[in-house]
Amino acid sequence: MAGKGVKAGHDAIEAFGAPFAGPGEAEWRALVAKVLNGAPFDKLVSKTYDGITFGPLSQRATSTGFRPLRGDRGVWRVMTRIDHADPAEANRQALADLEGGATGLHLVMAGSAGAHGFGLESDAALQTLAGVDLAGAALEIDAGADGARLAAELAAFVERANIDPSRTRIGFGVDPIGAAALTGETPPDAGQLAASLGNLATTVAGPGFHGPLCVADARIVHQAGGSEAQEIAYALSTALAYLRALEAAGLSLERARDMIGFRLAVDADEFFSIGKLRALRTLWAGIESACGLEPKPAHIHAETAWRMMTRRDPWVNVLRATVATFSAAVGGADAISVLPLTQTLGLPDATARRLARNVQLVLLDESNLGRVEDPAAGAGAFEDISAALCAKSWSLFQDIEHGGGIAGALRSGTLKDAIADVQARRAAGIARRQEPITGTSEFASVQEADIKVLTPLSAQDSWKRGNGLAAIRLAEPFEHLRERADAFKRTTGAFPKIFLANLGPVAAFSARATWARNVFEAGGIEALACDGLATPEAAAKAFAQSGARLACICSSDAIYAEQAVACARALKKAGARWIGLAGRPGELEAALREAGISGFAFAGCDAVSTLGEALDHTAAD
């Protein structure tokens, strides 16, 4: 009866809208063509680092195939990150977060993929669980290299507490392949995996624990700068290696499959984060079917991405985390962890932890995101992206398998090289501000209020591993520029300054001056504006009075043709150590450089290089 009611409702809506025929794609394209004004339609089409094209309009999907649903029906588990090295303080945080609305604990061990400079020591990890009801609170373990021992100790802990293992929800997080990928050490071969995981499956998972023993952790690829398809391919190949090892150890395929889960990073790219979760579940179901198994929804633990976090204007991290959490929820994650906004600055305090927890609670309790199993189903854009990711990821997965599986790809370095290639292209886009980072490369402020953390983290991130898949953050190149500017301020008492030599009337310089201010302050260089200057001599005089060491000429192309060369010479004579020009130089480049212009700031330029060169000229005499 319910189904008939829904159909009747749809029919009524279609009947009501029938007289009001909407425009079709042809009409829409005609309107877009007017806006483009001769520019090609491809200007509206984006292309990912996997080569997947993504346009502005997709057709409504009508297929009714496999649905990549959440493993546990209902809402996701709200996980809270526990990474304080003091087990007593970690326990206090865990109990406070559970009381505050979290439904699970994400225990992060020192040296694990998610540690980022902090984490629990494995010999004290169980002390953090004092007073925690493991029959009610879920656990996700970021285990690191010591995962097998920790898993065995945790199972024994549950037994001593007289808790029925079947009532727990523990993701033990054993990931020897991931541990090798992080450190660059030789990954275990098939025989070693079978021996270690087989024994562990008997002693740990045998008593009836619900929750995966092993995890295929694709965060490792994401935080190294990899693409979405590389993440999925890595996760599939790692999971398949664990499936083969557990079967070789004597477990049935069905039992082995149930012992494997996934961990993914979700970032502020809503469309591809949702598509990534859906594609992974779809492809894993295909592997299950190929093994003769009836597909079951894969267990996925999602964490908001380290790669997208910034040290500058960290409050924007709350917005990024909100989009990422929304994406994980809509994509069907079973458990979600949110990095607190100050995670890149140090060990988060209670305020940062509360905000991270409440991001999930608001989306869960007020936005009701857990009420629909697959909200993206049928939406053309999401279905197209999911399908494209499936195709590309499967191709990369097959390449890995043909090359000897994930262990072979790690031993040969082919995976690391492929990820490095993507990251190099990504870094070029960041440097050119084609991938803007709000608060860092865009809309940065040189005047930032301090924000508290329990234990500061060095800006140099000295804990990073050199030989494995080292974690990066996209904002780092601009943050390094800001660190140089901060060092200048500590020495001189003020930030480095650049004088914006605005030539002509306001209409001539306003747009470029505003744009230039945005660029230079992204490098920690304070921009000093002025009213319109009528002559190069006036610009030189105003520069000398400003106290700046750097200058940038801002105006229209017409005024550049008349005054830019003379203005550059006048500024150089007045003592400017570095002179830039806002805009492309065109045919004037040779004359401008000869007159003293050192760099050109325009949309698409290498802003990191330009800013670095400008800072080079701020050094004290």
Coordinates of C-alpha atoms in Angstrom, one line a residue:
M1 CA 0.0 0.0 0.0
A2 CA 2.9 2.4 0.8
G3 CA 4.4 1.8 -2.6
K4 CA 1.0 2.5 -4.3
G5 CA 0.8 5.7 -2.3
V6 CA 4.2 6.9 -3.4
K7 CA 3.4 6.2 -7.0
A8 CA 0.1 8.0 -6.7
G9 CA 1.9 11.0 -5.3
H10 CA 4.4 11.0 -8.2
D11 CA 1.6 10.7 -10.7
A12 CA -0.2 13.7 -9.1
I13 CA 2.9 15.9 -9.2
E14 CA 3.6 15.0 -12.9
A15 CA -0.1 15.7 -13.8
F16 CA 0.0 19.1 -12.0
G17 CA 3.2 20.1 -13.8
A18 CA 2.1 18.8 -17.3
P19 CA 0.8 22.1 -18.6
F20 CA 4.0 23.9 -17.6
A21 CA 6.5 22.4 -20.0
G22 CA 10.0 23.3 -18.8
P23 CA 12.9 24.2 -21.1
G24 CA 15.0 21.4 -22.4
E25 CA 18.8 21.1 -22.8
A26 CA 18.8 22.9 -26.1
E27 CA 17.2 25.9 -24.6
W28 CA 19.5 25.8 -21.7
R29 CA 22.6 25.6 -24.0
A30 CA 21.3 28.6 -26.0
L31 CA 21.2 30.7 -22.9
V32 CA 24.6 29.5 -21.8
A33 CA 26.0 30.4 -25.2
K34 CA 24.9 34.0 -24.8
V35 CA 26.7 34.2 -21.4
L36 CA 29.9 32.6 -22.8
N37 CA 29.9 35.2 -25.6
G38 CA 31.8 33.2 -28.1
A39 CA 33.9 31.2 -25.6
P40 CA 33.7 27.4 -26.1
F41 CA 31.3 25.4 -24.0
D42 CA 34.3 23.3 -22.7
K43 CA 35.1 26.3 -20.5
L44 CA 32.4 25.0 -18.2
V45 CA 33.7 21.4 -18.2
S46 CA 36.2 20.4 -15.4
K47 CA 38.7 17.7 -15.6
T48 CA 40.1 15.8 -12.6
Y49 CA 43.6 14.4 -12.1
D50 CA 42.2 11.0 -13.2
G51 CA 41.2 12.5 -16.5
I52 CA 37.5 12.4 -15.6
T53 CA 35.5 15.2 -17.2
F54 CA 32.7 16.8 -15.2
G55 CA 30.3 19.1 -16.9
P56 CA 27.7 21.5 -15.6
L57 CA 24.6 19.5 -16.6
S58 CA 23.9 15.7 -16.3
Q59 CA 20.8 13.7 -17.3
R60 CA 18.7 12.2 -14.7
A61 CA 19.7 8.6 -14.1
T62 CA 17.1 5.8 -14.6
S63 CA 19.1 2.6 -14.0
T64 CA 18.2 0.5 -11.0
G65 CA 21.3 -1.6 -10.4
F66 CA 23.4 -2.3 -7.3
R67 CA 22.8 0.3 -4.6
P68 CA 25.9 1.1 -2.5
L69 CA 24.2 1.3 0.8
R70 CA 25.6 1.8 4.3
G71 CA 26.6 -1.5 6.0
D72 CA 24.6 -0.9 9.1
R73 CA 21.1 0.4 8.4
G74 CA 20.2 3.6 10.0
V75 CA 22.4 6.5 11.1
W76 CA 26.2 6.5 11.0
R77 CA 28.3 6.2 14.1
V78 CA 29.6 9.6 15.4
M79 CA 33.3 8.9 16.2
T80 CA 35.5 11.2 18.3
R81 CA 39.2 11.2 17.8
I82 CA 41.4 10.2 20.8
D83 CA 45.1 11.0 20.3
H84 CA 46.3 12.4 23.6
A85 CA 49.6 10.7 24.6
D86 CA 48.6 10.8 28.3
P87 CA 46.2 7.9 28.8
A88 CA 44.5 9.5 31.8
E89 CA 43.7 12.6 29.8
A90 CA 42.8 10.6 26.8
N91 CA 40.3 8.7 29.0
R92 CA 38.9 11.9 30.3
Q93 CA 38.4 13.2 26.8
A94 CA 36.8 10.0 25.6
L95 CA 34.2 9.9 28.5
A96 CA 33.4 13.6 27.9
D97 CA 32.9 13.2 24.2
L98 CA 30.7 10.1 24.7
E99 CA 28.6 12.1 27.2
G100 CA 28.5 15.0 24.7
G101 CA 26.9 12.9 22.0
A102 CA 29.6 10.8 20.3
T103 CA 28.7 7.2 19.8
G104 CA 32.1 5.8 19.2
L105 CA 35.8 6.3 19.8
H106 CA 38.5 6.6 17.1
L107 CA 41.7 5.6 18.9
V108 CA 44.7 6.9 17.1
M109 CA 48.0 5.2 17.8
A110 CA 51.3 7.1 17.6
G111 CA 52.9 6.5 14.2
S112 CA 49.7 5.4 12.5
A113 CA 48.3 6.8 9.3
G114 CA 46.1 9.3 11.1
A115 CA 48.5 10.3 13.9
H116 CA 50.0 13.4 12.3
G117 CA 52.5 14.0 15.2
F118 CA 50.4 12.8 18.1
G119 CA 48.7 9.6 19.2
L120 CA 48.5 7.0 22.0
E121 CA 51.3 4.6 22.8
S122 CA 50.1 1.1 22.2
D123 CA 51.2 -0.2 25.6
A124 CA 48.9 2.4 27.3
A125 CA 46.0 2.5 24.8
L126 CA 43.7 0.2 26.8
Q127 CA 43.9 2.6 29.8
T128 CA 41.9 5.1 27.7
L129 CA 38.9 2.7 27.8
A130 CA 38.4 2.7 31.6
G131 CA 34.7 3.3 32.3
V132 CA 33.8 3.0 28.6
D133 CA 30.8 0.8 27.8
L134 CA 32.1 -1.2 24.9
A135 CA 28.7 -2.8 24.4
G136 CA 27.4 0.6 23.5
A137 CA 30.3 2.6 22.2
A138 CA 31.9 1.6 18.9
L139 CA 35.6 1.6 18.4
E140 CA 37.7 2.3 15.3
I141 CA 41.5 1.7 15.8
D142 CA 44.1 3.6 13.9
A143 CA 46.6 0.9 14.7
G144 CA 49.8 1.5 12.8
A145 CA 52.6 -1.1 12.7
D146 CA 51.7 -2.6 16.1
G147 CA 48.2 -3.5 15.0
A148 CA 48.3 -7.2 15.5
R149 CA 49.5 -7.0 19.1
L150 CA 47.0 -4.3 20.0
A151 CA 44.2 -6.3 18.5
A152 CA 45.0 -9.3 20.6
E153 CA 45.3 -7.2 23.7
L154 CA 41.9 -5.5 23.0
A155 CA 40.2 -8.8 22.5
A156 CA 41.6 -10.0 25.8
F157 CA 40.5 -6.8 27.5
V158 CA 36.9 -7.4 26.3
E159 CA 37.1 -10.9 27.6
R160 CA 38.3 -9.8 31.0
A161 CA 35.5 -7.3 31.2
N162 CA 33.0 -10.1 30.6
I163 CA 31.5 -8.3 27.6
D164 CA 29.8 -10.5 25.0
P165 CA 32.0 -9.9 21.8
S166 CA 29.0 -10.1 19.6
R167 CA 27.6 -6.9 21.3
T168 CA 30.7 -4.8 20.4
R169 CA 31.4 -2.9 17.3
I170 CA 35.2 -2.8 17.0
G171 CA 37.1 -2.1 13.8
F172 CA 40.5 -3.5 14.9
G173 CA 42.4 -1.6 12.2
V174 CA 45.0 -4.2 11.4
D175 CA 46.8 -3.0 8.3
P176 CA 50.3 -4.4 7.8
I177 CA 50.3 -3.3 4.1
G178 CA 49.4 0.2 5.1
A179 CA 52.1 0.3 7.7
A180 CA 54.7 -0.6 5.1
A181 CA 53.3 2.0 2.7
L182 CA 53.7 4.7 5.3
T183 CA 57.3 3.8 6.2
G184 CA 58.6 2.6 2.9
E185 CA 59.5 -0.7 4.3
T186 CA 59.1 -4.0 2.3
P187 CA 55.4 -5.0 2.6
P188 CA 54.7 -8.6 3.7
D189 CA 54.3 -11.2 1.0
A190 CA 51.3 -13.5 0.7
G191 CA 52.8 -16.2 2.9
Q192 CA 53.6 -13.8 5.7
L193 CA 50.2 -12.2 5.5
A194 CA 48.4 -15.6 5.7
A195 CA 50.4 -16.7 8.7
S196 CA 50.0 -13.5 10.7
L197 CA 46.3 -12.8 9.8
G198 CA 45.3 -16.4 10.2
N199 CA 46.6 -16.7 13.7
L200 CA 45.0 -13.3 14.6
A201 CA 41.7 -14.2 13.1
T202 CA 41.5 -17.3 15.3
T203 CA 42.5 -15.6 18.5
V204 CA 40.8 -12.3 18.0
A205 CA 37.9 -12.5 15.7
G206 CA 37.0 -16.0 16.4
P207 CA 35.0 -15.4 19.6
G208 CA 32.3 -13.5 17.6
F209 CA 33.4 -9.9 17.4
H210 CA 31.3 -7.8 15.0
G211 CA 33.5 -5.4 13.0
P212 CA 36.4 -5.9 10.7
L213 CA 39.7 -7.2 11.8
C214 CA 41.7 -5.7 8.8
V215 CA 41.3 -2.3 7.2
A216 CA 42.3 -1.2 3.7
D217 CA 43.2 2.4 4.6
A218 CA 43.0 4.7 1.5
R219 CA 43.7 7.8 3.5
I220 CA 47.4 7.0 3.0
V221 CA 47.0 7.6 -0.7
H222 CA 44.8 10.7 -0.3
Q223 CA 47.1 12.4 2.2
A224 CA 50.1 11.7 -0.1
G225 CA 48.4 13.7 -2.8
G226 CA 46.8 10.9 -4.8
S227 CA 43.7 11.0 -6.9
E228 CA 40.3 9.5 -6.1
A229 CA 40.8 6.6 -8.5
Q230 CA 44.2 5.8 -7.0
E231 CA 42.7 5.8 -3.5
I232 CA 40.0 3.3 -4.6
A233 CA 42.4 1.1 -6.6
Y234 CA 44.8 1.0 -3.6
A235 CA 41.9 0.1 -1.2
L236 CA 40.6 -2.6 -3.5
S237 CA 44.0 -4.2 -4.0
T238 CA 44.8 -4.1 -0.3
A239 CA 41.5 -5.6 0.7
L240 CA 41.9 -8.3 -1.9
A241 CA 45.3 -9.2 -0.5
Y242 CA 43.8 -9.5 2.9
L243 CA 41.0 -11.6 1.5
R244 CA 43.4 -14.0 -0.2
A245 CA 45.6 -14.2 3.0
L246 CA 42.7 -15.0 5.3
E247 CA 41.4 -17.7 2.8
A248 CA 44.9 -19.2 2.6
A249 CA 44.9 -19.4 6.4
G250 CA 41.9 -21.6 6.3
L251 CA 38.9 -19.3 6.7
S252 CA 35.9 -19.5 4.4
L253 CA 35.6 -16.7 1.9
E254 CA 32.5 -15.5 3.5
R255 CA 34.1 -15.3 6.9
A256 CA 37.2 -13.7 5.4
R257 CA 35.1 -11.1 3.7
D258 CA 33.4 -10.1 6.9
M259 CA 36.8 -9.4 8.5
I260 CA 37.7 -6.7 6.0
G261 CA 36.7 -3.0 6.2
F262 CA 37.8 0.2 4.5
R263 CA 38.9 3.7 5.7
L264 CA 38.6 6.7 3.4
A265 CA 39.4 10.4 3.5
V266 CA 36.6 12.8 2.6
D267 CA 37.3 16.4 1.7
A268 CA 35.6 19.6 0.6
D269 CA 35.0 18.3 -2.9
E270 CA 31.4 17.2 -2.2
F271 CA 30.7 15.5 -5.6
F272 CA 33.8 13.4 -5.7
S273 CA 33.8 12.5 -2.0
I274 CA 30.3 11.2 -2.3
G275 CA 31.1 9.5 -5.6
K276 CA 34.2 7.9 -4.1
L277 CA 32.3 6.1 -1.3
R278 CA 29.7 4.9 -3.7
A279 CA 32.2 3.7 -6.3
L280 CA 34.2 1.8 -3.7
R281 CA 31.2 -0.1 -2.4
T282 CA 30.1 -0.9 -6.0
L283 CA 33.5 -2.2 -7.0
W284 CA 33.9 -4.2 -3.9
A285 CA 30.5 -5.8 -4.5
G286 CA 31.8 -6.8 -7.9
I287 CA 34.8 -8.5 -6.4
E288 CA 32.5 -10.3 -3.9
S289 CA 30.4 -11.5 -6.8
A290 CA 33.4 -12.7 -8.7
C291 CA 34.4 -14.7 -5.6
G292 CA 31.0 -16.4 -5.6
L293 CA 29.8 -14.4 -2.6
E294 CA 26.5 -12.6 -2.2
P295 CA 27.5 -9.0 -1.9
K296 CA 27.2 -7.3 1.5
P297 CA 27.7 -3.6 2.0
A298 CA 31.3 -2.9 2.9
H299 CA 32.1 -1.3 6.2
I300 CA 33.5 2.2 5.6
H301 CA 35.0 4.4 8.2
A302 CA 35.4 8.0 6.8
E303 CA 37.6 10.7 8.2
T304 CA 37.7 14.4 7.2
A305 CA 40.9 14.8 5.2
W306 CA 44.2 15.9 6.6
R307 CA 45.2 17.1 3.1
M308 CA 42.7 19.9 3.1
M309 CA 43.4 21.3 6.6
T310 CA 45.2 24.6 7.0
R311 CA 47.3 26.2 9.7
R312 CA 46.3 29.7 8.6
D313 CA 42.8 31.0 9.4
P314 CA 41.9 27.6 10.9
W315 CA 38.3 28.5 11.5
V316 CA 37.7 27.9 7.8
N317 CA 38.6 24.2 8.6
V318 CA 35.2 24.0 10.3
L319 CA 33.5 24.8 7.0
R320 CA 35.7 22.3 5.1
A321 CA 34.9 19.7 7.7
T322 CA 31.2 20.3 7.5
V323 CA 31.2 19.8 3.7
A324 CA 33.3 16.7 4.1
T325 CA 31.1 15.3 6.8
F326 CA 28.0 16.0 4.8
S327 CA 29.6 14.1 1.9
A328 CA 30.6 11.1 4.0
A329 CA 27.0 10.9 5.4
V330 CA 25.3 11.2 2.0
G331 CA 27.9 8.8 0.5
G332 CA 26.9 6.2 3.1
A333 CA 29.8 6.0 5.6
D334 CA 29.2 3.7 8.5
A335 CA 31.4 5.7 10.9
I336 CA 32.7 9.2 10.6
S337 CA 35.6 11.0 12.3
V338 CA 36.1 14.8 12.1
L339 CA 39.5 16.3 12.5
P340 CA 39.3 19.3 14.9
L341 CA 39.9 22.7 13.4
T342 CA 43.3 23.1 15.1
Q343 CA 44.7 19.6 14.3
T344 CA 47.4 21.1 12.1
L345 CA 48.5 23.5 14.8
G346 CA 48.7 21.1 17.7
L347 CA 46.8 18.9 20.0
P348 CA 43.2 20.2 20.0
D349 CA 41.7 21.6 23.2
A350 CA 38.1 21.0 24.5
T351 CA 36.6 23.8 22.3
A352 CA 38.0 22.4 19.1
R353 CA 37.0 18.9 20.0
R354 CA 33.5 20.0 20.8
L355 CA 33.1 21.7 17.5
A356 CA 34.4 18.6 15.6
R357 CA 31.8 16.5 17.4
N358 CA 29.0 19.0 16.9
V359 CA 29.6 19.2 13.2
Q360 CA 28.3 15.6 13.0
L361 CA 25.5 16.0 15.6
V362 CA 24.0 19.0 13.8
L363 CA 24.1 17.2 10.4
L364 CA 22.6 14.1 12.0
D365 CA 20.0 15.6 14.4
E366 CA 19.0 18.8 12.7
S367 CA 19.6 18.1 9.0
N368 CA 18.5 14.4 9.3
L369 CA 21.1 13.2 6.9
G370 CA 20.8 9.6 8.2
R371 CA 17.1 9.2 7.2
V372 CA 17.7 8.4 3.5
E373 CA 19.8 5.4 2.6
D374 CA 21.3 6.7 -0.7
P375 CA 20.3 10.3 -1.3
A376 CA 22.5 10.5 -4.4
A377 CA 20.6 7.7 -6.2
G378 CA 19.2 8.8 -9.5
A379 CA 20.9 12.2 -9.5
G380 CA 22.6 12.4 -12.8
A381 CA 25.7 14.2 -11.6
F382 CA 26.4 11.8 -8.8
E383 CA 25.6 8.7 -10.8
D384 CA 27.8 9.9 -13.6
I385 CA 30.7 10.6 -11.3
S386 CA 30.3 7.3 -9.5
A387 CA 30.3 5.4 -12.8
A388 CA 33.3 7.3 -14.1
L389 CA 35.2 6.6 -10.8
C390 CA 34.2 2.9 -11.1
A391 CA 35.6 2.7 -14.6
K392 CA 38.9 4.5 -13.9
S393 CA 39.5 2.9 -10.5
W394 CA 38.9 -0.6 -11.9
S395 CA 41.4 0.0 -14.7
L396 CA 44.0 1.2 -12.1
F397 CA 43.2 -1.8 -9.9
Q398 CA 43.7 -4.2 -12.7
D399 CA 47.1 -2.6 -13.5
I400 CA 48.1 -3.1 -9.8
E401 CA 47.0 -6.7 -9.9
H402 CA 48.8 -7.4 -13.1
G403 CA 51.9 -6.0 -11.6
G404 CA 51.9 -8.4 -8.6
G405 CA 49.2 -6.9 -6.5
I406 CA 49.5 -4.1 -4.0
A407 CA 52.7 -5.5 -2.4
G408 CA 54.3 -5.6 -5.9
A409 CA 53.3 -2.0 -6.6
L410 CA 54.8 -0.8 -3.3
R411 CA 58.0 -2.8 -3.7
S412 CA 58.6 -1.5 -7.3
G413 CA 57.7 2.0 -6.4
T414 CA 55.2 2.3 -9.3
L415 CA 52.4 3.3 -7.0
K416 CA 54.5 5.9 -5.2
D417 CA 55.6 7.4 -8.6
A418 CA 52.1 7.5 -9.9
I419 CA 50.9 9.4 -6.7
A420 CA 53.9 11.7 -6.9
D421 CA 52.9 12.6 -10.5
V422 CA 49.4 13.5 -9.5
Q423 CA 50.7 15.5 -6.5
A424 CA 53.1 17.4 -8.7
R425 CA 50.3 18.5 -11.0
R426 CA 48.1 19.3 -8.0
A427 CA 50.8 21.4 -6.5
A428 CA 51.2 23.4 -9.7
G429 CA 47.4 24.1 -9.6
I430 CA 47.7 25.2 -6.0
A431 CA 50.6 27.5 -6.7
R432 CA 48.7 29.1 -9.6
R433 CA 45.7 29.5 -7.3
Q434 CA 43.6 27.5 -9.8
E435 CA 42.6 25.4 -6.8
P436 CA 42.0 28.2 -4.3
I437 CA 42.3 27.6 -0.6
T438 CA 40.1 30.0 1.4
G439 CA 41.9 31.8 4.1
T440 CA 45.3 30.8 2.8
S441 CA 45.8 31.4 -1.0
E442 CA 42.5 33.3 -1.2
F443 CA 41.2 36.0 1.2
A444 CA 44.1 35.6 3.5
S445 CA 44.7 38.1 6.3
V446 CA 48.2 39.0 7.6
Q447 CA 46.6 39.9 11.0
E448 CA 45.4 36.7 12.6
A449 CA 44.4 36.1 16.2
D450 CA 46.2 33.4 18.1
I451 CA 44.2 30.2 18.7
K452 CA 44.9 27.8 21.6
V453 CA 46.0 24.2 21.5
L454 CA 47.1 21.9 24.2
T455 CA 50.4 21.0 22.7
P456 CA 51.8 23.0 19.7
L457 CA 52.9 21.1 16.6
S458 CA 56.0 22.3 14.7
A459 CA 55.3 24.0 11.4
Q460 CA 58.0 21.9 9.9
D461 CA 56.1 18.7 10.6
S462 CA 59.3 16.9 11.6
W463 CA 57.4 13.7 12.3
K464 CA 56.9 13.0 8.6
R465 CA 58.3 9.9 7.1
G466 CA 60.8 10.3 4.3
N467 CA 60.7 7.0 2.4
G468 CA 57.1 6.0 2.4
L469 CA 53.9 7.8 1.2
A470 CA 54.4 10.9 3.3
A471 CA 51.5 13.0 4.2
I472 CA 51.2 16.5 2.7
R473 CA 48.8 19.3 3.0
L474 CA 47.7 21.4 0.1
A475 CA 48.2 24.7 1.9
E476 CA 51.9 24.1 2.8
P477 CA 53.5 26.1 0.0
F478 CA 51.6 29.3 1.0
E479 CA 52.1 28.5 4.7
H480 CA 55.9 28.4 4.2
L481 CA 55.7 31.9 2.7
R482 CA 53.7 33.1 5.7
E483 CA 56.3 31.6 8.1
R484 CA 59.0 33.6 6.3
A485 CA 56.9 36.8 6.7
D486 CA 56.4 35.9 10.4
A487 CA 60.1 35.6 10.9
F488 CA 60.6 39.0 9.3
K489 CA 58.1 40.5 11.7
R490 CA 59.8 38.9 14.7
T491 CA 63.0 40.6 13.6
T492 CA 61.7 44.0 12.5
G493 CA 58.4 44.3 14.4
A494 CA 56.3 44.5 11.3
F495 CA 55.2 42.4 8.4
P496 CA 57.0 43.0 5.1
K497 CA 55.1 45.6 3.1
I498 CA 54.4 46.2 -0.5
F499 CA 53.3 49.6 -1.9
L500 CA 50.5 49.4 -4.5
A501 CA 51.3 52.1 -6.9
N502 CA 47.8 52.8 -8.2
L503 CA 48.0 54.9 -11.4
G504 CA 45.1 56.9 -12.8
P505 CA 41.5 57.1 -11.7
V506 CA 39.8 54.5 -9.4
A507 CA 38.1 52.8 -12.2
A508 CA 41.5 52.1 -13.8
F509 CA 43.2 50.5 -10.9
S510 CA 40.6 49.3 -8.4
A511 CA 40.1 45.7 -9.7
R512 CA 43.8 45.0 -10.1
A513 CA 44.7 46.6 -6.8
T514 CA 42.2 44.6 -5.0
W515 CA 43.3 41.4 -6.7
A516 CA 47.0 42.2 -6.0
R517 CA 46.3 42.8 -2.3
N518 CA 44.7 39.4 -2.1
V519 CA 47.7 37.7 -3.7
F520 CA 50.4 39.5 -1.7
E521 CA 48.7 39.0 1.6
A522 CA 48.5 35.3 0.9
G523 CA 52.3 35.4 1.2
G524 CA 52.2 37.4 4.4
I525 CA 53.1 40.7 2.6
E526 CA 51.0 43.6 3.9
A527 CA 49.7 45.7 1.0
L528 CA 49.7 49.4 1.4
A529 CA 47.1 51.1 -0.9
C530 CA 47.0 54.7 -2.0
D531 CA 44.7 57.0 -4.0
G532 CA 45.1 57.3 -7.7
L533 CA 48.5 58.7 -8.7
A534 CA 48.7 61.0 -11.7
T535 CA 52.4 60.6 -12.6
P536 CA 55.3 58.2 -12.1
E537 CA 57.0 60.9 -10.0
A538 CA 54.0 61.0 -7.7
A539 CA 54.2 57.2 -7.4
A540 CA 57.9 57.4 -6.5
K541 CA 57.3 60.0 -3.8
A542 CA 54.4 58.1 -2.3
F543 CA 56.5 54.9 -2.3
A544 CA 59.4 56.6 -0.4
Q545 CA 57.0 57.9 2.2
S546 CA 55.3 54.5 2.7
G547 CA 58.3 52.8 4.3
A548 CA 57.8 49.7 2.1
R549 CA 60.6 47.9 0.4
L550 CA 58.5 46.4 -2.4
A551 CA 56.2 47.9 -4.9
C552 CA 53.6 46.8 -7.4
I553 CA 52.1 48.9 -10.2
C554 CA 48.4 48.6 -10.6
S555 CA 46.3 50.1 -13.3
S556 CA 44.7 49.5 -16.7
D557 CA 46.4 48.3 -19.8
A558 CA 46.0 51.7 -21.5
I559 CA 47.7 53.5 -18.6
Y560 CA 50.4 50.8 -18.5
A561 CA 51.2 51.6 -22.2
E562 CA 51.6 55.2 -21.3
Q563 CA 53.3 55.2 -17.8
A564 CA 54.3 51.7 -16.6
V565 CA 57.9 51.9 -17.9
A566 CA 58.5 55.4 -16.5
C567 CA 56.8 54.4 -13.2
A568 CA 59.0 51.3 -12.8
R569 CA 62.2 53.5 -13.4
A570 CA 61.0 56.0 -10.9
L571 CA 60.2 53.4 -8.2
K572 CA 63.5 51.8 -8.7
K573 CA 65.3 55.1 -8.3
A574 CA 63.3 55.7 -5.2
G575 CA 64.7 52.5 -3.6
A576 CA 62.2 49.8 -4.4
R577 CA 64.0 46.5 -4.0
W578 CA 61.5 44.5 -6.0
I579 CA 58.9 45.8 -8.4
G580 CA 55.9 43.9 -9.7
L581 CA 53.1 44.7 -12.1
A582 CA 49.5 43.5 -11.7
G583 CA 48.5 42.0 -15.0
R584 CA 50.1 40.4 -18.0
P585 CA 52.9 42.4 -19.6
G586 CA 52.1 41.6 -23.3
E587 CA 54.3 43.4 -25.8
L588 CA 55.7 45.6 -23.0
E589 CA 57.5 42.8 -21.2
A590 CA 61.0 43.4 -22.4
A591 CA 60.8 47.2 -21.8
L592 CA 59.2 46.7 -18.4
R593 CA 61.9 44.2 -17.3
E594 CA 64.6 46.6 -18.5
A595 CA 63.0 49.4 -16.5
G596 CA 63.2 47.3 -13.3
I597 CA 60.0 45.1 -13.2
S598 CA 60.9 41.8 -11.6
G599 CA 57.6 39.9 -11.7
F600 CA 54.1 39.9 -13.1
A601 CA 51.1 39.0 -11.0
F602 CA 48.1 37.8 -13.0
A603 CA 45.4 35.1 -12.8
G604 CA 47.2 31.8 -13.5
C605 CA 50.7 33.0 -12.6
D606 CA 52.8 30.9 -10.2
A607 CA 51.9 32.9 -7.2
V608 CA 54.1 30.9 -4.8
S609 CA 57.2 31.6 -7.0
T610 CA 56.3 35.3 -7.4
L611 CA 55.7 35.8 -3.7
G612 CA 58.9 33.9 -2.8
E613 CA 60.9 36.1 -5.0
A614 CA 59.4 39.2 -3.5
L615 CA 60.1 37.9 0.0
D616 CA 63.7 37.3 -1.0
H617 CA 64.1 41.1 -1.3
T618 CA 62.8 41.9 2.1
A619 CA 65.8 40.7 4.0
A620 CA 67.4 43.2 6.3
D621 CA 70.5 45.1 5.1

